[in-house]
Short mmCIF file of C-alpha atoms in Angstrom, two decimals:
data_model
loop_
_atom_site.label_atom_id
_atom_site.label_comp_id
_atom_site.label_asym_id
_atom_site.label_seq_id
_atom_site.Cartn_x
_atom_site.Cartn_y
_atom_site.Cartn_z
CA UNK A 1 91.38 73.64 98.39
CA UNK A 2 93.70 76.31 96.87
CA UNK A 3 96.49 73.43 96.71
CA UNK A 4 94.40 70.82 95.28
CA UNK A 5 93.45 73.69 92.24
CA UNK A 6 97.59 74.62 92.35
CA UNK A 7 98.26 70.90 91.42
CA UNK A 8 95.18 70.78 88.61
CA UNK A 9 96.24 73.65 86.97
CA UNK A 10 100.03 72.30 86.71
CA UNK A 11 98.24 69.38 84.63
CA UNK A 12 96.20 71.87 82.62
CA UNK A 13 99.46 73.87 82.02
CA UNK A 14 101.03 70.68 80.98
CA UNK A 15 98.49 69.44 78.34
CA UNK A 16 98.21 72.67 77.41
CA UNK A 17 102.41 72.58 76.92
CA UNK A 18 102.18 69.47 74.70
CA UNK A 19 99.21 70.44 72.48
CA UNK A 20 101.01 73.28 71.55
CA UNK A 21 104.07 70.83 70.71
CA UNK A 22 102.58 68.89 68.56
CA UNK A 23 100.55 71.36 66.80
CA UNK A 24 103.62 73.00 66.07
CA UNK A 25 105.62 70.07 64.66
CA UNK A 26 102.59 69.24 62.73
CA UNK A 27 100.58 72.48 61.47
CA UNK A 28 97.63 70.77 61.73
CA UNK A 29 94.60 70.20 64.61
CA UNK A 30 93.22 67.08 63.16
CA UNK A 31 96.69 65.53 62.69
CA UNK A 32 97.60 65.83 66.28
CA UNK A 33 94.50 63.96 67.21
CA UNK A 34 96.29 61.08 64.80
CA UNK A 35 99.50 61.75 64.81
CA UNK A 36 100.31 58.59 67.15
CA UNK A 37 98.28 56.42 65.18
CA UNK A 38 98.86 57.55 61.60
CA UNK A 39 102.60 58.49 61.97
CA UNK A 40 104.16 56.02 64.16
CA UNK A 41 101.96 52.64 64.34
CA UNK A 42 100.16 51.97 61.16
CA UNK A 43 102.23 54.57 58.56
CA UNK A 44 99.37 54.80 55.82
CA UNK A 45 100.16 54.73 52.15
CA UNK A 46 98.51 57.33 49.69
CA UNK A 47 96.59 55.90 46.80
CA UNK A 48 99.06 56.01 44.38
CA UNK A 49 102.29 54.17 46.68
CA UNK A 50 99.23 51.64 47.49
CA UNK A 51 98.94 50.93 43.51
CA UNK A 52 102.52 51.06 42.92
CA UNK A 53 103.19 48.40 45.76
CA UNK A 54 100.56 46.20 44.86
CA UNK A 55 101.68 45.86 41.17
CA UNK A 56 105.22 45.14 42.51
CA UNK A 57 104.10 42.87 45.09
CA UNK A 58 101.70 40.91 42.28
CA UNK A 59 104.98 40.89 40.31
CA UNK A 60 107.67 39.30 42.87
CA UNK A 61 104.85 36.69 43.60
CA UNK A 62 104.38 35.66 40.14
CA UNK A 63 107.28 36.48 38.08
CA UNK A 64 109.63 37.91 40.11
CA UNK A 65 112.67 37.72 37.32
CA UNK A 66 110.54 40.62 35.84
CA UNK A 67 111.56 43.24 38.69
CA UNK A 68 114.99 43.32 37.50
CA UNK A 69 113.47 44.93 34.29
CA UNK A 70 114.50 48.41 34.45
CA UNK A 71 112.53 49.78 31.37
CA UNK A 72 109.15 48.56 33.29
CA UNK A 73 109.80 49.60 36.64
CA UNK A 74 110.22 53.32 35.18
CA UNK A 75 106.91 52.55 34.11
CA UNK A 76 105.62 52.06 37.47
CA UNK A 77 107.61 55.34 39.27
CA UNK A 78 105.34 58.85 38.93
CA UNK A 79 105.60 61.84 41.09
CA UNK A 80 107.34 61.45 44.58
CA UNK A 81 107.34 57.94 44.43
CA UNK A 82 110.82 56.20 44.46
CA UNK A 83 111.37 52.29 44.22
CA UNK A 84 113.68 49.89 44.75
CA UNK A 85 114.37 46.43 44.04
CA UNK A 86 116.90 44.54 46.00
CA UNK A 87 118.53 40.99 45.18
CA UNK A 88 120.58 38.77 48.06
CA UNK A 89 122.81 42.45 49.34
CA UNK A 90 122.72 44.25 45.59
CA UNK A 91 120.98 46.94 45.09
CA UNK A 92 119.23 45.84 41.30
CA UNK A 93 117.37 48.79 41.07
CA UNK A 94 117.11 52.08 42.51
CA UNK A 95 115.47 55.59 41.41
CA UNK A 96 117.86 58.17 40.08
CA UNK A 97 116.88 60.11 43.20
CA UNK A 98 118.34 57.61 45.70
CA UNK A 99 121.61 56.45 46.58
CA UNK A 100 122.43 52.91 46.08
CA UNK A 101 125.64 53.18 48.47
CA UNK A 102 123.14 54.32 51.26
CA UNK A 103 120.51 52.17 49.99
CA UNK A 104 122.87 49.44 50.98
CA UNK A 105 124.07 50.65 54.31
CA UNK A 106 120.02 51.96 55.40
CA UNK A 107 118.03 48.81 54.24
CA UNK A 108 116.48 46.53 57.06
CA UNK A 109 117.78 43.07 56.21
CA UNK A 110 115.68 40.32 54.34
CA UNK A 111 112.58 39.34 56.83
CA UNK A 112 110.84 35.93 54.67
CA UNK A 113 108.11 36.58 57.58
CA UNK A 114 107.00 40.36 56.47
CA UNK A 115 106.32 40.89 59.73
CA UNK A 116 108.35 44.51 59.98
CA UNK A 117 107.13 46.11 56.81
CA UNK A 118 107.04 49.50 57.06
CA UNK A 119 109.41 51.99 59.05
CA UNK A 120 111.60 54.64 58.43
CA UNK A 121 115.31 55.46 57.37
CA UNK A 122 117.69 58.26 57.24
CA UNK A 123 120.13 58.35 54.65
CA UNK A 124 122.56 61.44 55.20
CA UNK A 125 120.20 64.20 55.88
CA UNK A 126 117.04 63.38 54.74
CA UNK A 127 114.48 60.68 56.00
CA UNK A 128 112.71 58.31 53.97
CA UNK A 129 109.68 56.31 54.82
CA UNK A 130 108.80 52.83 53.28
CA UNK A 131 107.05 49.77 52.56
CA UNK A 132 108.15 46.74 51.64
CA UNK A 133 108.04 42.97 50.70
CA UNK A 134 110.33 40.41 51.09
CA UNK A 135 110.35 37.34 48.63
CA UNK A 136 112.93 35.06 46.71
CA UNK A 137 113.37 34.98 43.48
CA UNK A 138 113.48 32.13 40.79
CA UNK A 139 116.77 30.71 41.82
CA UNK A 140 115.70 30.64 45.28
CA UNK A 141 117.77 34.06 45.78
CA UNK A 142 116.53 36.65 48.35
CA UNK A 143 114.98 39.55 46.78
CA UNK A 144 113.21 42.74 48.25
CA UNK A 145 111.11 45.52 46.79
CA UNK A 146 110.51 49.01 48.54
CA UNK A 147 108.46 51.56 48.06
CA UNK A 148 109.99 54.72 49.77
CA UNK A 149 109.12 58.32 49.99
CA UNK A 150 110.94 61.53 51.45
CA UNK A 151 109.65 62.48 54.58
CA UNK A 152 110.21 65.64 56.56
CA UNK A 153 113.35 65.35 58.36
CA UNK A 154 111.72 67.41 61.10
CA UNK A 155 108.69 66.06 61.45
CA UNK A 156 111.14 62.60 61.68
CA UNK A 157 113.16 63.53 63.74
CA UNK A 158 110.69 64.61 66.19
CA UNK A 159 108.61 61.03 65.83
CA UNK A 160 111.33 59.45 66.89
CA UNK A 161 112.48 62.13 69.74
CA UNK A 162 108.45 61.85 70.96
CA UNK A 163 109.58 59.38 73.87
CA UNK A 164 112.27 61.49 74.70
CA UNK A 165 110.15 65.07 74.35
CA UNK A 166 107.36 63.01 76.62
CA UNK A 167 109.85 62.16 79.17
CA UNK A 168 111.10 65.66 79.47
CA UNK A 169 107.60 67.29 79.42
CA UNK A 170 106.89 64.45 81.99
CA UNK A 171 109.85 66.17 83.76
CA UNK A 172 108.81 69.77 83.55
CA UNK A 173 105.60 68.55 85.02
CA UNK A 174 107.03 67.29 87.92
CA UNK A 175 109.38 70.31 88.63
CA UNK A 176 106.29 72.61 87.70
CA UNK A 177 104.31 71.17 90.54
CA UNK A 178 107.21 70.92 92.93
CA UNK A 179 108.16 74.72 92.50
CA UNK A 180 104.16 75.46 92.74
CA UNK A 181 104.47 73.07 96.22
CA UNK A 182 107.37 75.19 97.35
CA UNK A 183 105.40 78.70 96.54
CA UNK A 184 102.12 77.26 97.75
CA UNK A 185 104.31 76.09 100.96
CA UNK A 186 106.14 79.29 101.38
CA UNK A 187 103.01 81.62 100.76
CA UNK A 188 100.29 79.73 102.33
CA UNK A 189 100.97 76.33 104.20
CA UNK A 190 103.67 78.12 106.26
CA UNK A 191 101.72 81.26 107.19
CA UNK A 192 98.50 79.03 107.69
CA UNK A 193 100.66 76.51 109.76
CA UNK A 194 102.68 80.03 111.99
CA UNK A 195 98.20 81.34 112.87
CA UNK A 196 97.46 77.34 114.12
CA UNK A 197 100.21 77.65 116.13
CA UNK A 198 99.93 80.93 117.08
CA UNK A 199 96.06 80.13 118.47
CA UNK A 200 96.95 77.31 120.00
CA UNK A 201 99.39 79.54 122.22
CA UNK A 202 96.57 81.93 122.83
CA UNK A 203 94.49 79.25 123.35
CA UNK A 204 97.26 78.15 126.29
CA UNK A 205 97.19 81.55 127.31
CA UNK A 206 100.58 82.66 125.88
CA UNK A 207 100.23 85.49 124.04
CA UNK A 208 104.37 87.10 124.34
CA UNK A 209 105.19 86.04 120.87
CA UNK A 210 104.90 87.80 117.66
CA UNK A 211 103.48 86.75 114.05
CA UNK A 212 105.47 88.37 111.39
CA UNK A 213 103.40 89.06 108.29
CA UNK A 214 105.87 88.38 104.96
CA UNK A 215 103.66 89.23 102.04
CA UNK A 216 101.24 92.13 101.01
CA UNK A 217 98.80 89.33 99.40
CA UNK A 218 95.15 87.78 101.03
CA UNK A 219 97.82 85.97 103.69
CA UNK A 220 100.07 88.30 104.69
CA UNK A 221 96.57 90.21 105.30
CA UNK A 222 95.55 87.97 107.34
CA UNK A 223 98.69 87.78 109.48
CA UNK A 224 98.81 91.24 109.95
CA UNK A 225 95.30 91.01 111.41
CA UNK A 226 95.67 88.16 113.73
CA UNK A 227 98.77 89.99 115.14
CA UNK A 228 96.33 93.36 115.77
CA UNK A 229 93.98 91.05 117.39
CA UNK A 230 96.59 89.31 119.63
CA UNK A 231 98.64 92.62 120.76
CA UNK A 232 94.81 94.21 121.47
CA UNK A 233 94.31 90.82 123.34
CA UNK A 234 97.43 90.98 125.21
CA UNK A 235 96.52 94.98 125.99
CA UNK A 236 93.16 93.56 127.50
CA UNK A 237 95.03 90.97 129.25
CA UNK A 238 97.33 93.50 131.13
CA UNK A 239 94.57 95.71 131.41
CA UNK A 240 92.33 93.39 133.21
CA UNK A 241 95.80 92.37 135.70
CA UNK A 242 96.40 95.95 136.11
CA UNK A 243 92.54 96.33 136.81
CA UNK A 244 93.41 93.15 139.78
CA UNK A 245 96.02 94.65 140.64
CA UNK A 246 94.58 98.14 141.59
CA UNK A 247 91.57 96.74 142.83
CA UNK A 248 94.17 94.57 145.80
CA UNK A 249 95.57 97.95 146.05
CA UNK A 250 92.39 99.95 146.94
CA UNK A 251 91.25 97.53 149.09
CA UNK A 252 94.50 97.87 151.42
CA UNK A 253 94.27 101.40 151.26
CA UNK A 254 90.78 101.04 152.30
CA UNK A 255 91.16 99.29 155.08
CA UNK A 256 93.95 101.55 156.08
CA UNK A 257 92.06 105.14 155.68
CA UNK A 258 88.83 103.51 157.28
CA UNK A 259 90.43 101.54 159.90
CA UNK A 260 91.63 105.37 161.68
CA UNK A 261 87.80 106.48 161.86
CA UNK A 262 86.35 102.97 162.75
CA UNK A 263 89.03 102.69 165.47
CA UNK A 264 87.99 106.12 166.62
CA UNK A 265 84.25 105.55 166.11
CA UNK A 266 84.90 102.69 168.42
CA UNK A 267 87.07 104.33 171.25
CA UNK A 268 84.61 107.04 171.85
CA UNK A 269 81.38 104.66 171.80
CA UNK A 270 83.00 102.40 173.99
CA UNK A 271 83.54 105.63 176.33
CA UNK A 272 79.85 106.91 176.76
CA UNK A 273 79.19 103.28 177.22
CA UNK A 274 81.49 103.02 180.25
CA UNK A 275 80.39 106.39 181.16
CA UNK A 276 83.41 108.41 180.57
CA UNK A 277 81.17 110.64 178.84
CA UNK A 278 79.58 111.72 182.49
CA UNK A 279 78.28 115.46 181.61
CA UNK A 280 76.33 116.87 179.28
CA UNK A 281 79.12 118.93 177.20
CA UNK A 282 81.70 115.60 177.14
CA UNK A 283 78.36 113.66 175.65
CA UNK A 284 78.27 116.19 172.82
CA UNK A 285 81.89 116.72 172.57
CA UNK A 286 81.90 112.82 171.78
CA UNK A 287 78.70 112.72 169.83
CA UNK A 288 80.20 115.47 167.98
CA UNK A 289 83.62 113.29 167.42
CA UNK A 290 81.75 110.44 165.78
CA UNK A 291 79.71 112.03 163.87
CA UNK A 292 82.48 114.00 161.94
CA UNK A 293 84.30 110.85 161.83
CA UNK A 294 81.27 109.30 159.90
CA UNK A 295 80.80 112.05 157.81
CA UNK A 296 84.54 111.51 157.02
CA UNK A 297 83.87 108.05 156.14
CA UNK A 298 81.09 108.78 153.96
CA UNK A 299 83.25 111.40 152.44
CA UNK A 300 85.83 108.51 151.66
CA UNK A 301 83.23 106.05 150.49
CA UNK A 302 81.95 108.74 147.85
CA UNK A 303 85.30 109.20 146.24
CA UNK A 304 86.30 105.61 146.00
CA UNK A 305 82.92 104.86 144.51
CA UNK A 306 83.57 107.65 142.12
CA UNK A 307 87.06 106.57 141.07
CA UNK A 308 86.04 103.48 140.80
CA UNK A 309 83.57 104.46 138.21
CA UNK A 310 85.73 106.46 136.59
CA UNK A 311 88.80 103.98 136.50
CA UNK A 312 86.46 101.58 135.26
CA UNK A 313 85.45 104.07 132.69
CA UNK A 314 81.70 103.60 133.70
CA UNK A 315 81.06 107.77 134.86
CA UNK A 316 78.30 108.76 132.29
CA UNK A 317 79.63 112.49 130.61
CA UNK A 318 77.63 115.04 129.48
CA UNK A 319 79.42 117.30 127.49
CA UNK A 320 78.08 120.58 126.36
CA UNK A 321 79.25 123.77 125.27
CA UNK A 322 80.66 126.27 128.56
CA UNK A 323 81.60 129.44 128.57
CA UNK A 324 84.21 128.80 130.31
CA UNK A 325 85.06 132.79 131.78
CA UNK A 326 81.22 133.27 133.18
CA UNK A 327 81.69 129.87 134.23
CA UNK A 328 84.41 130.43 136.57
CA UNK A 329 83.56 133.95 137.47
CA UNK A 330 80.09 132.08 139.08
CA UNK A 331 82.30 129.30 140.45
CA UNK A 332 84.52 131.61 142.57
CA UNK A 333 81.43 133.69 143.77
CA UNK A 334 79.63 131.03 144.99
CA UNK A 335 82.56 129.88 147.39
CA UNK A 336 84.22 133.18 147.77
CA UNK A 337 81.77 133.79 151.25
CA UNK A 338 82.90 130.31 152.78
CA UNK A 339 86.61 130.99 152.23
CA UNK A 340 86.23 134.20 153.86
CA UNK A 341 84.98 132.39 156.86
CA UNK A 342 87.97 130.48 156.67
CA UNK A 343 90.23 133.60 156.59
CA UNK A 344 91.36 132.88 153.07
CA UNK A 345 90.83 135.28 150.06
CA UNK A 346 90.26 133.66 146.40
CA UNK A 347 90.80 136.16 143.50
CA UNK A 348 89.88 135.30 139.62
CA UNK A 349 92.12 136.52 137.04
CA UNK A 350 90.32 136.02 133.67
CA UNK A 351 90.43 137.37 130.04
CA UNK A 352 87.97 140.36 129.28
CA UNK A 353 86.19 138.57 126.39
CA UNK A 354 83.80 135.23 125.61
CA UNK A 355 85.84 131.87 126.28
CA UNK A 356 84.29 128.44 125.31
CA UNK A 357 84.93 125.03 126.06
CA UNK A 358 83.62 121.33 125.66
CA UNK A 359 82.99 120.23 129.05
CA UNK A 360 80.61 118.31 131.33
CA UNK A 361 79.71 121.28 133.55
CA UNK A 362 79.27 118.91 137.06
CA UNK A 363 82.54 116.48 136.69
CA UNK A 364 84.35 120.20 135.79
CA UNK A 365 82.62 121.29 139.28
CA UNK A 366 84.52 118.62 140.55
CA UNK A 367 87.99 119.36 139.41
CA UNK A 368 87.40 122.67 141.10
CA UNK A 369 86.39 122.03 144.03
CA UNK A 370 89.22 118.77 144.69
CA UNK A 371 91.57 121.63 143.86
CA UNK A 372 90.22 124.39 145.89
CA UNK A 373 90.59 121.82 148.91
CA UNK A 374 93.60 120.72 148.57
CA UNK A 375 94.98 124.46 148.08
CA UNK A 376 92.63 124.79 151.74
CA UNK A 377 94.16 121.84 153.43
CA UNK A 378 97.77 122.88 153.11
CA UNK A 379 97.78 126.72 153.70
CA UNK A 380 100.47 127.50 156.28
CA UNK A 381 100.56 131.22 156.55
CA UNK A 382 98.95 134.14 158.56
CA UNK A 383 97.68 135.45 155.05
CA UNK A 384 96.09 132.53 153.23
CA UNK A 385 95.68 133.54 149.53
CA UNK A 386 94.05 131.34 146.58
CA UNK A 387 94.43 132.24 142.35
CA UNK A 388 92.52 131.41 139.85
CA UNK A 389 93.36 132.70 136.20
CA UNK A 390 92.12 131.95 132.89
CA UNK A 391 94.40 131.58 129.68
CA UNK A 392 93.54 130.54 126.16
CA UNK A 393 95.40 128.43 123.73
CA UNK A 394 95.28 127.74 119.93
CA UNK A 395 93.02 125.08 120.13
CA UNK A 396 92.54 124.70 123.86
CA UNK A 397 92.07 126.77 127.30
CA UNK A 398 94.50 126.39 130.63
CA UNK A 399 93.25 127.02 133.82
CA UNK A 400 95.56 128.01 136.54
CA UNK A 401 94.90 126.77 140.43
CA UNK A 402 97.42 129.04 142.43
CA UNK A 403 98.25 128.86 146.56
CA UNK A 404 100.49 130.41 148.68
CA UNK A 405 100.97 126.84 150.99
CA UNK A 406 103.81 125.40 152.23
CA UNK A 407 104.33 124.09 148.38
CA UNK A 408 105.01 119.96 147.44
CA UNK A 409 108.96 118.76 147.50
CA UNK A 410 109.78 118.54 143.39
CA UNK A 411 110.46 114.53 144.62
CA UNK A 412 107.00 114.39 145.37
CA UNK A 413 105.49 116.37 142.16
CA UNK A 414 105.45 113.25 139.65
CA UNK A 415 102.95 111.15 142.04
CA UNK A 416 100.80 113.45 143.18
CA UNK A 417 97.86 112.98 140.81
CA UNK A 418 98.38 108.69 141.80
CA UNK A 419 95.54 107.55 144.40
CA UNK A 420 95.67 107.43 147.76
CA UNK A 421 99.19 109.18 147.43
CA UNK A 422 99.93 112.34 149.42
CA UNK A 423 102.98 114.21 150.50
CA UNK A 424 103.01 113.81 153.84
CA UNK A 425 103.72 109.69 154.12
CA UNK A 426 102.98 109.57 157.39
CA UNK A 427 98.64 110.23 156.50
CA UNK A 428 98.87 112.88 159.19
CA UNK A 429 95.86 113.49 160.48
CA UNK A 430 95.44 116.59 161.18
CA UNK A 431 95.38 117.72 157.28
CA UNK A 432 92.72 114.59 156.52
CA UNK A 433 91.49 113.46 152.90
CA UNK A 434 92.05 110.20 150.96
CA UNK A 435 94.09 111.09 149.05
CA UNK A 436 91.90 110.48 145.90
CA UNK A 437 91.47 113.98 145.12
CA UNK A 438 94.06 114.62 142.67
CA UNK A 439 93.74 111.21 141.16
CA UNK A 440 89.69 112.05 140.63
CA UNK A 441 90.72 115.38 138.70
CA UNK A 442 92.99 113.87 136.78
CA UNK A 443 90.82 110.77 135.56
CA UNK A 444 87.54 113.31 134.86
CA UNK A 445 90.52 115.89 132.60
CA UNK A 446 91.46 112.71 130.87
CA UNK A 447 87.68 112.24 130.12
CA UNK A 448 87.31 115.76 128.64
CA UNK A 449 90.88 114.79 126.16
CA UNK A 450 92.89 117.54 128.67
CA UNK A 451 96.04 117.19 130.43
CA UNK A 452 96.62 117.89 134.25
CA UNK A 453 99.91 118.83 136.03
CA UNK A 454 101.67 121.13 138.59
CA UNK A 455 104.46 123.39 139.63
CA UNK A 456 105.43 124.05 143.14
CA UNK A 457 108.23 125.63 145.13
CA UNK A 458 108.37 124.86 148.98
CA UNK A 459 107.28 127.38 151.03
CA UNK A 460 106.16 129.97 148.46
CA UNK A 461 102.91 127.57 147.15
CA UNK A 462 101.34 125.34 144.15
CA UNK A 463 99.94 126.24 141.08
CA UNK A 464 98.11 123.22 138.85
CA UNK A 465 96.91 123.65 135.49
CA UNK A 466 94.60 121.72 133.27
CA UNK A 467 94.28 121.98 129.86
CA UNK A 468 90.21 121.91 128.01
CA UNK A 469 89.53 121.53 124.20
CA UNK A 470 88.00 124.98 123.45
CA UNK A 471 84.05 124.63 121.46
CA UNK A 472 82.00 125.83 119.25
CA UNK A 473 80.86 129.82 120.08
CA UNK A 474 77.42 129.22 121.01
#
């Protein structure tokens, strides 16, 4: 549509071009609309030429011998009006205001048809327009009369250029519309043509190319959008194979973490059945075996269903404001009897004034308490000692998770908040867990806009932080 009103306008602009021409050589609005007719084909007389020519044509049909009469053709001449009377190639009469010797060289030749009566000649630098009739005289001679009058040499000159100023307007038009086809091309065909193409690729399912927007106008707009959508589309894309690609992953680690358990499960059922189990304190010894085993696989089945949620960002958050150093103080109180039992001693180092955070108080439980047991599972020494300390930021509060383990090799430290990964390779046993702990507090600080990460020197202990966006004082 836009090209179709591209090309209409080039004719406007071009009608509009001439107009102005013509109105220009002439002066005058009416006179364009006649300036064909009036000027070139039919070349009107005014009253007085009309009566002039008439008499003189009545005369050189009658009694021609009296046009060579000089006294009454002076008679005949008033204003602007300038005649001449021609016999065989002489020029018999002319007005004072002409020039035989051009007269002679600008004439038409005799013409006993009249056919050609009325045109125009230039004699040096001005232009003259006429009329005339051809006829013989008494002695069969050929005679002529005219009628002329000065014309303006410009306005001439430009009557008979007309073909020549319509060709080159004719021209212009052309290279007007071909320069409009180029821009039109260049700023919307092309761009237009680069988006089919570029949805027919997506439409393939290629989307590793790149639309490059040239312009600032509607288009370039436009281009700029469609490449948004198709990186955002691409981002999905990847998202959705990384999504596949996890999903394969957690399945094999899975079936690895509950294959131990099942295979266990199995041994020791398959034991009472046989009757290996033969007393009363191997029956509960075994009874006791599988049911920790399930418990452990329930454990395992919790966490992957909660990162799965959470990968999939489908975990509902409540966030509220926490203050964050009553918070903790609570926290450690609550679990500081059970790690007792356990021989290990948890202290809380906090700040002696009101804290508060943003936080979803349960999924902040959870952080916690992953990091409480992982400190637990990997104490080493006769004096088993867990940190906790509070510090506050500009805009945010870090909370410090300290143990006095066996600590993580600094090749280790980058992967330890990946699933399923843990330091020992070999899923020892004996220390248990999914290894989904780390990854679950990291995916739930995420959530909150935080950052997670440790330090850790082997055999003095770990310490991991994570950041909170402090809130509003309630």
């Amino acid at each position: 549509m836009s090209y179709v009103g591209v090309i209409l306008i080039s004719i406007t602009l071009f009608l509009a071009a001439g107009f102005l021409l013509i109105f220009a050589i002439t002066g005058d609005v009416k006179s364009i609309e006649h300036l064909y007719k009036n000027s070139y084909l039919q070349k009107p007389l005014t009253a007085a030429e009309e009566s002039v020519f008439l008499d003189l044509k009545l005369l050189a049909k009658n009694n021609p011998e009296q046009l060579l009469n000089e006294e009454q053709l002076k008679k005949l001449e008033h204003g602007d009006i300038e005649i001449v009377v021609r016999k065989v190639n002489d020029i018999e009469y002319a007005s004072p205001a002409l020039d035989k010797l051009g007269l002679v060289q600008s004439l038409p030749m005799f013409e006993e048809t009249n056919i050609n009566t009325r045109d125009t000649i230039k004699m040096k630098d001005s232009f003259f327009t006429y009329v005339k009739f051809d006829f013989y005289f008494s002695d069969k001679s050929e005679g002529s009369i005219f009628v002329m009058r000065k014309a303006s040499s410009y306005a001439e000159l430009i009557r008979e250029s007309f073909p020549i100023l319509f060709a080159l307007l004719l021209l212009l038009l052309v290279m007007i519309i071909g320069l409009l086809n180029y821009l039109v091309s260049r700023s919307i065909i092309k761009p237009i043509s680069i988006l089919k193409e570029g949805a027919e690729r997506i439409k393939s399912g290629d989307l590793n190319f790149e639309i490059k927007a040239t312009s600032n106008d509607e288009i370039g707009q436009l281009n700029r959008e469609f490449e948004e959508m198709r990186k955002k589309l691409k981002e999905s894309v990847n998202l959705q194979l990384q999504y596949e690609e996890n999903r394969k992953e957690l399945l094999s680690n899975i079936s690895h973490d509950l294959k131990t358990p099942i295979t266990s499960i199995m041994g020791y059922v398959e034991g009472i059945k046989d009757g290996v189990a033969n007393t009363p304190q191997k029956m509960e010894k075994y009874l006791s075996t599988v049911y920790l085993k399930a418990r452990d696989m329930d454990s395992l089945i919790d966490e992957l269903f909660l990162f799965s949620k959470l990968d999939l960002k489908k975990e509902l958050f409540t966030f509220e404001t926490v203050r964050m150093d009553k918070y903790l103080k609570d926290y450690v109180e609550e679990l500081q009897l059970d790690l007792l039992q356990q021989g290990i001693q948890i202290e809380l180092q906090q700040l002696y004034k009101p804290i508060y955070v943003s936080a979803d108080r349960e999924k902040l439980k959870r952080v916690l308490a992953n990091l409480i047991s992982n400190c637990v599972k990997y104490m080493n020494k006769d004096e088993k000692h867990i940190s906790i300390s509070l510090h506050e930021g500009l805009y945010d509060v870090v909370v410090q998770v300290t143990d006095n383990g066996y600590g993580i090799e600094s090749s280790a430290l980058p992967y330890i908040f990946n699933r399923f990964y843990r330091a020992e390779q070999s899923r020892n046993s004996l220390t248990g867990g999914s290894g989904l702990g780390l990854a679950i507090a990291k995916k739930i600080i995420d959530e909150h806009g935080g950052d997670i990460w440790a330090t850790s020197e082997v055999g003095k202990g770990t310490s991991v932080f994570f950041s909170i966006k402090k809130g509003e004082e309630m």
